[in-house]
mmCIF file of C-alpha atoms in Angstrom:
data_model
loop_
_atom_site.group_PDB
_atom_site.id
_atom_site.type_symbol
_atom_site.label_atom_id
_atom_site.label_comp_id
_atom_site.label_asym_id
_atom_site.label_seq_id
_atom_site.Cartn_x
_atom_site.Cartn_y
_atom_site.Cartn_z
ATOM 1 C CA UNK A 1 -120.798 -25.305 -100.054
ATOM 2 C CA UNK A 2 -120.526 -28.980 -99.415
ATOM 3 C CA UNK A 3 -118.710 -31.043 -101.993
ATOM 4 C CA UNK A 4 -119.206 -34.808 -102.062
ATOM 5 C CA UNK A 5 -115.837 -36.454 -102.059
ATOM 6 C CA UNK A 6 -115.313 -39.386 -104.386
ATOM 7 C CA UNK A 7 -114.963 -42.838 -102.893
ATOM 8 C CA UNK A 8 -111.500 -43.787 -101.824
ATOM 9 C CA UNK A 9 -110.245 -46.155 -104.471
ATOM 10 C CA UNK A 10 -107.080 -46.903 -102.584
ATOM 11 C CA UNK A 11 -108.825 -49.467 -100.450
ATOM 12 C CA UNK A 12 -109.779 -51.446 -103.534
ATOM 13 C CA UNK A 13 -113.211 -52.688 -104.662
ATOM 14 C CA UNK A 14 -115.781 -53.594 -102.031
ATOM 15 C CA UNK A 15 -115.807 -57.364 -101.588
ATOM 16 C CA UNK A 16 -119.067 -59.073 -102.533
ATOM 17 C CA UNK A 17 -120.593 -61.268 -99.841
ATOM 18 C CA UNK A 18 -119.495 -64.862 -100.156
ATOM 19 C CA UNK A 19 -122.721 -66.761 -100.723
ATOM 20 C CA UNK A 20 -120.950 -70.082 -100.317
ATOM 21 C CA UNK A 21 -119.520 -69.223 -96.902
ATOM 22 C CA UNK A 22 -122.667 -70.111 -94.915
ATOM 23 C CA UNK A 23 -123.107 -73.583 -96.504
ATOM 24 C CA UNK A 24 -119.414 -74.277 -95.934
ATOM 25 C CA UNK A 25 -119.749 -73.324 -92.272
ATOM 26 C CA UNK A 26 -122.814 -75.560 -91.878
ATOM 27 C CA UNK A 27 -120.982 -78.422 -93.580
ATOM 28 C CA UNK A 28 -117.973 -77.975 -91.286
ATOM 29 C CA UNK A 29 -120.197 -77.803 -88.202
ATOM 30 C CA UNK A 30 -122.036 -80.992 -89.190
ATOM 31 C CA UNK A 31 -118.750 -82.789 -89.875
ATOM 32 C CA UNK A 32 -117.351 -81.677 -86.523
ATOM 33 C CA UNK A 33 -120.517 -82.787 -84.755
ATOM 34 C CA UNK A 34 -120.283 -86.202 -86.432
ATOM 35 C CA UNK A 35 -116.694 -86.595 -85.238
ATOM 36 C CA UNK A 36 -117.786 -85.761 -81.694
ATOM 37 C CA UNK A 37 -120.586 -88.339 -81.977
ATOM 38 C CA UNK A 38 -118.053 -90.977 -83.116
ATOM 39 C CA UNK A 39 -115.853 -90.168 -80.126
ATOM 40 C CA UNK A 40 -118.831 -90.574 -77.787
ATOM 41 C CA UNK A 41 -119.645 -93.910 -79.441
ATOM 42 C CA UNK A 42 -116.091 -95.134 -78.834
ATOM 43 C CA UNK A 43 -116.387 -94.242 -75.152
ATOM 44 C CA UNK A 44 -119.739 -96.032 -74.850
ATOM 45 C CA UNK A 45 -118.281 -99.126 -76.531
ATOM 46 C CA UNK A 46 -115.431 -99.151 -74.029
ATOM 47 C CA UNK A 47 -117.968 -98.832 -71.208
ATOM 48 C CA UNK A 48 -119.990 -101.710 -72.668
ATOM 49 C CA UNK A 49 -116.930 -103.974 -72.642
ATOM 50 C CA UNK A 50 -115.628 -102.810 -69.271
ATOM 51 C CA UNK A 51 -118.875 -102.542 -67.260
ATOM 52 C CA UNK A 52 -121.326 -105.342 -66.645
ATOM 53 C CA UNK A 53 -123.443 -107.196 -64.163
ATOM 54 C CA UNK A 54 -120.201 -108.591 -62.729
ATOM 55 C CA UNK A 55 -117.731 -105.898 -61.673
ATOM 56 C CA UNK A 56 -114.279 -106.486 -63.169
ATOM 57 C CA UNK A 57 -111.115 -104.435 -62.518
ATOM 58 C CA UNK A 58 -109.777 -102.677 -65.610
ATOM 59 C CA UNK A 59 -106.567 -104.794 -65.685
ATOM 60 C CA UNK A 60 -108.729 -107.938 -65.919
ATOM 61 C CA UNK A 61 -110.749 -106.427 -68.774
ATOM 62 C CA UNK A 62 -107.518 -105.506 -70.569
ATOM 63 C CA UNK A 63 -106.161 -109.022 -70.034
ATOM 64 C CA UNK A 64 -109.313 -110.573 -71.475
ATOM 65 C CA UNK A 65 -109.117 -108.371 -74.556
ATOM 66 C CA UNK A 66 -105.431 -108.603 -75.433
ATOM 67 C CA UNK A 67 -103.939 -111.465 -73.391
ATOM 68 C CA UNK A 68 -106.668 -114.093 -73.557
ATOM 69 C CA UNK A 69 -105.741 -117.161 -71.518
ATOM 70 C CA UNK A 70 -109.096 -118.912 -71.159
ATOM 71 C CA UNK A 71 -109.848 -117.995 -67.557
ATOM 72 C CA UNK A 72 -113.386 -117.280 -66.426
ATOM 73 C CA UNK A 73 -112.974 -113.500 -66.586
ATOM 74 C CA UNK A 74 -111.212 -113.733 -69.955
ATOM 75 C CA UNK A 75 -114.135 -115.719 -71.356
ATOM 76 C CA UNK A 76 -116.585 -113.195 -69.926
ATOM 77 C CA UNK A 77 -114.820 -110.307 -71.648
ATOM 78 C CA UNK A 78 -113.869 -111.915 -74.972
ATOM 79 C CA UNK A 79 -116.799 -114.293 -75.542
ATOM 80 C CA UNK A 80 -119.661 -112.404 -73.899
ATOM 81 C CA UNK A 81 -119.083 -108.679 -73.650
ATOM 82 C CA UNK A 82 -117.291 -108.123 -76.958
ATOM 83 C CA UNK A 83 -119.939 -109.907 -79.093
ATOM 84 C CA UNK A 84 -122.627 -108.126 -77.077
ATOM 85 C CA UNK A 85 -121.043 -104.764 -77.853
ATOM 86 C CA UNK A 86 -120.612 -105.590 -81.550
ATOM 87 C CA UNK A 87 -124.215 -106.745 -81.812
ATOM 88 C CA UNK A 88 -125.335 -103.563 -80.040
ATOM 89 C CA UNK A 89 -123.420 -101.520 -82.603
ATOM 90 C CA UNK A 90 -125.028 -103.354 -85.513
ATOM 91 C CA UNK A 91 -128.557 -103.397 -84.105
ATOM 92 C CA UNK A 92 -128.443 -99.780 -82.945
ATOM 93 C CA UNK A 93 -127.230 -98.552 -86.327
ATOM 94 C CA UNK A 94 -129.816 -100.688 -88.132
ATOM 95 C CA UNK A 95 -132.718 -99.382 -86.043
ATOM 96 C CA UNK A 96 -131.602 -95.757 -86.320
ATOM 97 C CA UNK A 97 -131.151 -95.884 -90.097
ATOM 98 C CA UNK A 98 -134.421 -97.789 -90.543
ATOM 99 C CA UNK A 99 -136.228 -95.143 -88.500
ATOM 100 C CA UNK A 100 -134.752 -92.326 -90.603
ATOM 101 C CA UNK A 101 -135.832 -94.067 -93.809
ATOM 102 C CA UNK A 102 -139.330 -94.699 -92.429
ATOM 103 C CA UNK A 103 -139.771 -91.057 -91.456
ATOM 104 C CA UNK A 104 -138.692 -89.963 -94.927
ATOM 105 C CA UNK A 105 -140.830 -92.580 -96.667
ATOM 106 C CA UNK A 106 -144.009 -91.711 -94.764
ATOM 107 C CA UNK A 107 -143.183 -87.975 -94.479
ATOM 108 C CA UNK A 108 -143.977 -88.318 -90.778
ATOM 109 C CA UNK A 109 -141.279 -87.240 -88.291
ATOM 110 C CA UNK A 110 -142.898 -89.414 -85.593
ATOM 111 C CA UNK A 111 -142.888 -92.624 -87.650
ATOM 112 C CA UNK A 112 -140.808 -95.643 -86.630
ATOM 113 C CA UNK A 113 -139.929 -98.995 -88.264
ATOM 114 C CA UNK A 114 -142.718 -100.931 -86.541
ATOM 115 C CA UNK A 115 -145.286 -98.957 -88.516
ATOM 116 C CA UNK A 116 -144.816 -101.408 -91.414
ATOM 117 C CA UNK A 117 -145.458 -104.419 -89.187
ATOM 118 C CA UNK A 118 -141.836 -105.605 -89.247
ATOM 119 C CA UNK A 119 -141.707 -106.316 -85.510
ATOM 120 C CA UNK A 120 -145.101 -108.008 -85.570
ATOM 121 C CA UNK A 121 -144.087 -110.200 -88.506
ATOM 122 C CA UNK A 122 -140.881 -111.270 -86.787
ATOM 123 C CA UNK A 123 -142.718 -112.027 -83.528
ATOM 124 C CA UNK A 124 -145.383 -114.081 -85.323
ATOM 125 C CA UNK A 125 -142.750 -116.100 -87.165
ATOM 126 C CA UNK A 126 -140.756 -116.759 -83.984
ATOM 127 C CA UNK A 127 -143.773 -117.896 -81.973
ATOM 128 C CA UNK A 128 -144.769 -120.186 -84.861
ATOM 129 C CA UNK A 129 -141.247 -121.642 -85.019
ATOM 130 C CA UNK A 130 -141.247 -122.309 -81.267
ATOM 131 C CA UNK A 131 -144.757 -123.686 -80.995
ATOM 132 C CA UNK A 132 -145.132 -125.676 -84.237
ATOM 133 C CA UNK A 133 -141.574 -126.578 -85.272
ATOM 134 C CA UNK A 134 -139.919 -127.032 -81.891
ATOM 135 C CA UNK A 135 -137.159 -124.495 -82.510
ATOM 136 C CA UNK A 136 -135.518 -123.573 -79.220
ATOM 137 C CA UNK A 137 -132.240 -121.761 -79.963
ATOM 138 C CA UNK A 138 -131.715 -118.160 -80.955
ATOM 139 C CA UNK A 139 -129.668 -119.113 -83.998
ATOM 140 C CA UNK A 140 -132.476 -121.444 -85.029
ATOM 141 C CA UNK A 141 -135.286 -118.897 -85.098
ATOM 142 C CA UNK A 142 -133.282 -115.920 -86.387
ATOM 143 C CA UNK A 143 -134.153 -117.042 -89.890
ATOM 144 C CA UNK A 144 -137.833 -117.451 -89.034
ATOM 145 C CA UNK A 145 -137.924 -113.931 -87.620
ATOM 146 C CA UNK A 146 -136.258 -112.487 -90.672
ATOM 147 C CA UNK A 147 -138.560 -114.357 -93.051
ATOM 148 C CA UNK A 148 -141.604 -113.166 -91.104
ATOM 149 C CA UNK A 149 -140.462 -109.553 -91.250
ATOM 150 C CA UNK A 150 -139.825 -109.776 -94.996
ATOM 151 C CA UNK A 151 -143.161 -111.473 -95.714
ATOM 152 C CA UNK A 152 -145.120 -108.878 -93.772
ATOM 153 C CA UNK A 153 -143.323 -106.005 -95.488
ATOM 154 C CA UNK A 154 -144.265 -107.407 -98.898
ATOM 155 C CA UNK A 155 -147.865 -107.938 -97.742
ATOM 156 C CA UNK A 156 -148.091 -104.372 -96.417
ATOM 157 C CA UNK A 157 -146.740 -103.031 -99.706
ATOM 158 C CA UNK A 158 -149.440 -104.797 -101.734
ATOM 159 C CA UNK A 159 -152.206 -103.996 -99.236
ATOM 160 C CA UNK A 160 -151.115 -100.364 -99.392
ATOM 161 C CA UNK A 161 -151.702 -100.253 -103.130
ATOM 162 C CA UNK A 162 -148.336 -101.492 -104.492
ATOM 163 C CA UNK A 163 -147.442 -99.039 -107.277
ATOM 164 C CA UNK A 164 -150.170 -96.585 -106.284
ATOM 165 C CA UNK A 165 -149.192 -96.737 -102.610
ATOM 166 C CA UNK A 166 -149.015 -93.555 -100.563
ATOM 167 C CA UNK A 167 -147.536 -92.915 -97.102
ATOM 168 C CA UNK A 168 -151.014 -92.922 -95.546
ATOM 169 C CA UNK A 169 -152.007 -96.208 -97.202
ATOM 170 C CA UNK A 170 -148.772 -97.886 -96.125
ATOM 171 C CA UNK A 171 -149.224 -96.694 -92.538
ATOM 172 C CA UNK A 172 -152.833 -97.891 -92.402
ATOM 173 C CA UNK A 173 -151.949 -101.263 -93.919
ATOM 174 C CA UNK A 174 -149.057 -101.688 -91.487
ATOM 175 C CA UNK A 175 -151.263 -100.831 -88.503
ATOM 176 C CA UNK A 176 -153.939 -103.313 -89.553
ATOM 177 C CA UNK A 177 -151.466 -106.140 -90.169
ATOM 178 C CA UNK A 178 -149.691 -105.423 -86.870
ATOM 179 C CA UNK A 179 -152.940 -105.672 -84.901
ATOM 180 C CA UNK A 180 -153.875 -108.960 -86.574
ATOM 181 C CA UNK A 181 -150.453 -110.530 -86.061
ATOM 182 C CA UNK A 182 -150.155 -109.568 -82.413
ATOM 183 C CA UNK A 183 -153.594 -111.087 -81.879
ATOM 184 C CA UNK A 184 -152.239 -114.300 -83.410
ATOM 185 C CA UNK A 185 -149.109 -114.153 -81.208
ATOM 186 C CA UNK A 186 -151.189 -113.719 -78.049
ATOM 187 C CA UNK A 187 -153.472 -116.592 -79.027
ATOM 188 C CA UNK A 188 -150.569 -118.997 -79.598
ATOM 189 C CA UNK A 189 -148.957 -117.992 -76.309
ATOM 190 C CA UNK A 190 -152.171 -118.633 -74.403
ATOM 191 C CA UNK A 191 -152.576 -122.060 -76.001
ATOM 192 C CA UNK A 192 -148.918 -123.092 -75.642
ATOM 193 C CA UNK A 193 -147.336 -122.222 -72.294
ATOM 194 C CA UNK A 194 -143.963 -123.605 -73.401
ATOM 195 C CA UNK A 195 -143.913 -121.148 -76.298
ATOM 196 C CA UNK A 196 -144.759 -118.348 -73.879
ATOM 197 C CA UNK A 197 -141.856 -119.263 -71.567
ATOM 198 C CA UNK A 198 -139.349 -119.343 -74.427
ATOM 199 C CA UNK A 199 -140.631 -116.274 -76.236
ATOM 200 C CA UNK A 200 -141.093 -113.803 -73.408
ATOM 201 C CA UNK A 201 -137.359 -113.143 -72.903
ATOM 202 C CA UNK A 202 -136.823 -112.529 -76.627
ATOM 203 C CA UNK A 203 -139.947 -110.400 -76.924
ATOM 204 C CA UNK A 204 -138.780 -107.932 -74.265
ATOM 205 C CA UNK A 205 -135.714 -107.039 -76.352
ATOM 206 C CA UNK A 206 -132.265 -107.954 -75.054
ATOM 207 C CA UNK A 207 -128.601 -108.178 -76.022
ATOM 208 C CA UNK A 208 -127.900 -110.789 -73.340
ATOM 209 C CA UNK A 209 -127.936 -113.736 -75.764
ATOM 210 C CA UNK A 210 -125.408 -112.177 -78.129
ATOM 211 C CA UNK A 211 -122.617 -114.359 -79.455
ATOM 212 C CA UNK A 212 -120.321 -114.467 -82.459
ATOM 213 C CA UNK A 213 -122.660 -116.825 -84.342
ATOM 214 C CA UNK A 214 -125.579 -114.416 -84.060
ATOM 215 C CA UNK A 215 -123.380 -111.515 -85.173
ATOM 216 C CA UNK A 216 -122.211 -113.555 -88.141
ATOM 217 C CA UNK A 217 -125.780 -114.316 -89.204
ATOM 218 C CA UNK A 218 -127.191 -110.800 -89.087
ATOM 219 C CA UNK A 219 -124.371 -108.506 -90.221
ATOM 220 C CA UNK A 220 -124.621 -109.293 -93.977
ATOM 221 C CA UNK A 221 -128.298 -108.290 -94.035
ATOM 222 C CA UNK A 222 -127.580 -105.093 -92.135
ATOM 223 C CA UNK A 223 -124.680 -104.280 -94.465
ATOM 224 C CA UNK A 224 -126.903 -104.673 -97.554
ATOM 225 C CA UNK A 225 -129.596 -102.542 -95.931
ATOM 226 C CA UNK A 226 -127.088 -99.778 -95.159
ATOM 227 C CA UNK A 227 -125.809 -99.791 -98.747
ATOM 228 C CA UNK A 228 -129.380 -99.494 -100.031
ATOM 229 C CA UNK A 229 -130.059 -96.474 -97.832
ATOM 230 C CA UNK A 230 -126.896 -94.760 -99.101
ATOM 231 C CA UNK A 231 -128.191 -95.226 -102.647
ATOM 232 C CA UNK A 232 -131.659 -93.947 -101.641
ATOM 233 C CA UNK A 233 -130.613 -90.793 -99.764
ATOM 234 C CA UNK A 234 -131.108 -88.411 -102.699
ATOM 235 C CA UNK A 235 -134.420 -89.811 -104.029
ATOM 236 C CA UNK A 236 -135.830 -89.969 -100.496
ATOM 237 C CA UNK A 237 -134.859 -86.316 -100.033
ATOM 238 C CA UNK A 238 -136.923 -85.554 -103.119
ATOM 239 C CA UNK A 239 -139.793 -87.764 -101.933
ATOM 240 C CA UNK A 240 -140.039 -85.828 -98.664
ATOM 241 C CA UNK A 241 -140.980 -82.727 -100.680
ATOM 242 C CA UNK A 242 -144.070 -84.444 -102.104
ATOM 243 C CA UNK A 243 -144.796 -86.804 -104.978
ATOM 244 C CA UNK A 244 -145.211 -84.089 -107.616
ATOM 245 C CA UNK A 245 -141.970 -82.365 -106.667
ATOM 246 C CA UNK A 246 -140.142 -85.696 -106.554
ATOM 247 C CA UNK A 247 -141.350 -86.549 -110.068
ATOM 248 C CA UNK A 248 -140.271 -83.123 -111.292
ATOM 249 C CA UNK A 249 -136.812 -83.769 -109.837
ATOM 250 C CA UNK A 250 -136.609 -87.060 -111.708
ATOM 251 C CA UNK A 251 -137.163 -89.495 -108.812
ATOM 252 C CA UNK A 252 -138.760 -92.852 -109.593
ATOM 253 C CA UNK A 253 -141.418 -93.050 -106.867
ATOM 254 C CA UNK A 254 -142.228 -96.740 -107.193
ATOM 255 C CA UNK A 255 -138.625 -97.870 -107.247
ATOM 256 C CA UNK A 256 -137.728 -95.581 -104.358
ATOM 257 C CA UNK A 257 -140.584 -96.857 -102.171
ATOM 258 C CA UNK A 258 -139.914 -100.521 -102.992
ATOM 259 C CA UNK A 259 -136.195 -100.235 -102.273
ATOM 260 C CA UNK A 260 -136.848 -98.190 -99.133
ATOM 261 C CA UNK A 261 -139.210 -100.872 -97.805
ATOM 262 C CA UNK A 262 -136.631 -103.521 -98.690
ATOM 263 C CA UNK A 263 -133.964 -101.597 -96.776
ATOM 264 C CA UNK A 264 -136.246 -101.218 -93.736
ATOM 265 C CA UNK A 265 -137.049 -104.930 -93.887
ATOM 266 C CA UNK A 266 -133.378 -105.922 -94.008
ATOM 267 C CA UNK A 267 -132.326 -103.534 -91.256
ATOM 268 C CA UNK A 268 -135.217 -103.801 -88.831
ATOM 269 C CA UNK A 269 -135.894 -107.472 -89.596
ATOM 270 C CA UNK A 270 -132.312 -108.525 -88.879
ATOM 271 C CA UNK A 271 -132.155 -106.394 -85.735
ATOM 272 C CA UNK A 272 -135.470 -107.740 -84.436
ATOM 273 C CA UNK A 273 -134.479 -111.298 -85.227
ATOM 274 C CA UNK A 274 -131.266 -111.002 -83.250
ATOM 275 C CA UNK A 275 -132.484 -109.084 -80.192
ATOM 276 C CA UNK A 276 -136.262 -108.991 -80.234
ATOM 277 C CA UNK A 277 -138.383 -105.880 -80.775
ATOM 278 C CA UNK A 278 -136.541 -102.915 -79.229
ATOM 279 C CA UNK A 279 -138.773 -99.852 -79.290
ATOM 280 C CA UNK A 280 -138.283 -96.091 -79.610
ATOM 281 C CA UNK A 281 -134.687 -96.048 -80.898
ATOM 282 C CA UNK A 282 -135.853 -95.821 -84.510
ATOM 283 C CA UNK A 283 -138.211 -93.023 -83.479
ATOM 284 C CA UNK A 284 -136.152 -90.901 -81.089
ATOM 285 C CA UNK A 285 -132.724 -90.714 -82.677
ATOM 286 C CA UNK A 286 -133.668 -89.774 -86.284
ATOM 287 C CA UNK A 287 -136.183 -87.228 -84.982
ATOM 288 C CA UNK A 288 -133.626 -85.598 -82.677
ATOM 289 C CA UNK A 289 -130.891 -85.747 -85.321
ATOM 290 C CA UNK A 290 -133.119 -83.871 -87.754
ATOM 291 C CA UNK A 291 -133.151 -80.901 -85.367
ATOM 292 C CA UNK A 292 -129.335 -80.814 -85.574
ATOM 293 C CA UNK A 293 -128.715 -81.512 -89.260
ATOM 294 C CA UNK A 294 -131.870 -80.382 -91.016
ATOM 295 C CA UNK A 295 -133.886 -82.600 -93.378
ATOM 296 C CA UNK A 296 -130.997 -83.806 -95.562
ATOM 297 C CA UNK A 297 -130.777 -87.606 -95.303
ATOM 298 C CA UNK A 298 -127.171 -87.513 -96.427
ATOM 299 C CA UNK A 299 -126.414 -86.166 -92.947
ATOM 300 C CA UNK A 300 -129.285 -87.754 -91.006
ATOM 301 C CA UNK A 301 -128.246 -91.303 -91.936
ATOM 302 C CA UNK A 302 -124.624 -91.168 -90.682
ATOM 303 C CA UNK A 303 -125.655 -89.306 -87.531
ATOM 304 C CA UNK A 304 -128.391 -91.886 -86.848
ATOM 305 C CA UNK A 305 -125.963 -94.735 -87.530
ATOM 306 C CA UNK A 306 -123.617 -93.365 -84.851
ATOM 307 C CA UNK A 307 -125.978 -92.008 -82.196
ATOM 308 C CA UNK A 308 -128.453 -94.919 -82.179
ATOM 309 C CA UNK A 309 -125.787 -97.395 -80.958
ATOM 310 C CA UNK A 310 -124.817 -94.791 -78.337
ATOM 311 C CA UNK A 311 -128.374 -94.922 -76.960
ATOM 312 C CA UNK A 312 -128.715 -98.702 -77.253
ATOM 313 C CA UNK A 313 -125.372 -99.580 -75.696
ATOM 314 C CA UNK A 314 -125.751 -96.874 -73.055
ATOM 315 C CA UNK A 315 -129.167 -98.275 -72.083
ATOM 316 C CA UNK A 316 -127.668 -101.782 -72.013
ATOM 317 C CA UNK A 317 -124.896 -100.662 -69.648
ATOM 318 C CA UNK A 318 -127.459 -98.972 -67.392
ATOM 319 C CA UNK A 319 -129.551 -102.146 -67.345
ATOM 320 C CA UNK A 320 -126.558 -104.229 -66.312
ATOM 321 C CA UNK A 321 -125.567 -101.848 -63.515
ATOM 322 C CA UNK A 322 -128.877 -100.940 -61.846
ATOM 323 C CA UNK A 323 -129.962 -104.549 -61.250
ATOM 324 C CA UNK A 324 -126.677 -106.185 -60.218
ATOM 325 C CA UNK A 325 -125.995 -109.082 -59.928
ATOM 326 C CA UNK A 326 -128.876 -109.625 -62.375
ATOM 327 C CA UNK A 327 -129.667 -107.259 -65.241
ATOM 328 C CA UNK A 328 -132.523 -105.290 -66.748
ATOM 329 C CA UNK A 329 -133.164 -106.009 -70.449
ATOM 330 C CA UNK A 330 -132.265 -103.179 -72.809
ATOM 331 C CA UNK A 331 -135.768 -103.158 -74.300
ATOM 332 C CA UNK A 332 -137.183 -102.222 -70.892
ATOM 333 C CA UNK A 333 -134.630 -99.443 -70.375
ATOM 334 C CA UNK A 334 -135.248 -97.914 -73.820
ATOM 335 C CA UNK A 335 -138.999 -98.071 -73.186
ATOM 336 C CA UNK A 336 -138.559 -96.185 -69.902
ATOM 337 C CA UNK A 337 -136.507 -93.555 -71.719
ATOM 338 C CA UNK A 338 -138.542 -93.489 -74.912
ATOM 339 C CA UNK A 339 -142.024 -93.168 -73.410
ATOM 340 C CA UNK A 340 -141.543 -89.704 -71.857
ATOM 341 C CA UNK A 341 -139.483 -88.537 -74.852
ATOM 342 C CA UNK A 342 -142.222 -89.623 -77.262
ATOM 343 C CA UNK A 343 -144.873 -87.776 -75.228
ATOM 344 C CA UNK A 344 -142.682 -84.674 -75.253
ATOM 345 C CA UNK A 345 -142.170 -84.860 -79.025
ATOM 346 C CA UNK A 346 -145.891 -85.291 -79.677
ATOM 347 C CA UNK A 347 -146.802 -82.383 -77.398
ATOM 348 C CA UNK A 348 -144.156 -80.147 -78.953
ATOM 349 C CA UNK A 349 -145.399 -81.008 -82.450
ATOM 350 C CA UNK A 350 -148.977 -80.294 -81.398
ATOM 351 C CA UNK A 351 -148.061 -76.954 -79.791
ATOM 352 C CA UNK A 352 -146.153 -75.899 -82.897
ATOM 353 C CA UNK A 353 -149.292 -76.452 -84.981
ATOM 354 C CA UNK A 354 -151.503 -74.248 -82.780
#
């Protein structure tokens, strides 16, 4: 006769599964990944300072950084490459964060900052400043570009229904305004060849004109935009789940959308003003980051702020190397990279819906 033996109590009670262990592991993995991304960014920054259209030995780069004596190579390193790298950091982070906010605001993982007409508004303001006001310097039309981006963002908000705006209405309004403004830009360029000559370099998107004055003009706007996005991370997380769910979670939809558009305007407007319209960074990086971190903006935003400058500065270094002794503008390099990536993302999204 079989007798069932009682459980062995000497080994103690059976431990319950730790439900918090998996979230802790995910949190640790995300934090470790962010540290790796920061390390990669540091390496890319060093490459941006050390590598350029003119080949410099590492001792000369070191001398220009820490023992500045005013020689030609010292000026190249300290006055050209360092501001260029700093501006690339600021602009890359601004575009990446703006793209993440746009994708959350429109609930479209393939959205990018230009969908609100920010780039078109900046371009229209710059071509007007050049053609009608005789502005010729970058530091002169930075403010025009920023004002144009801000004005268009406000116009798109009201055309999209202001308080009753929805992601679809905002996207449609932004598309319509963008088409109209680029028609205006093309018309002015055809009628004023001098404006065309001065605008075409800026319109391609480049870090080549970076200097400390430009950095000083744009960084406060980018800093305010970043602070706004930190404040908006939680309500935008709720908004991504739908308007009804966001209301149930206590999110103020109107305030969230207005502040999100203001943040995008500050970030993308300042970046576009300083470097021209640089495409695909605000689309690619947040979309790829989401596959690593999930939909939580509290992780997407810092990852985008780190990895977007990696792409921008890396593309800038490639552009300076492949066309020596000249250089290929960073906007062209990112377009070459971004076009195939965008097609791949669209096809993958379409296949997943079949």
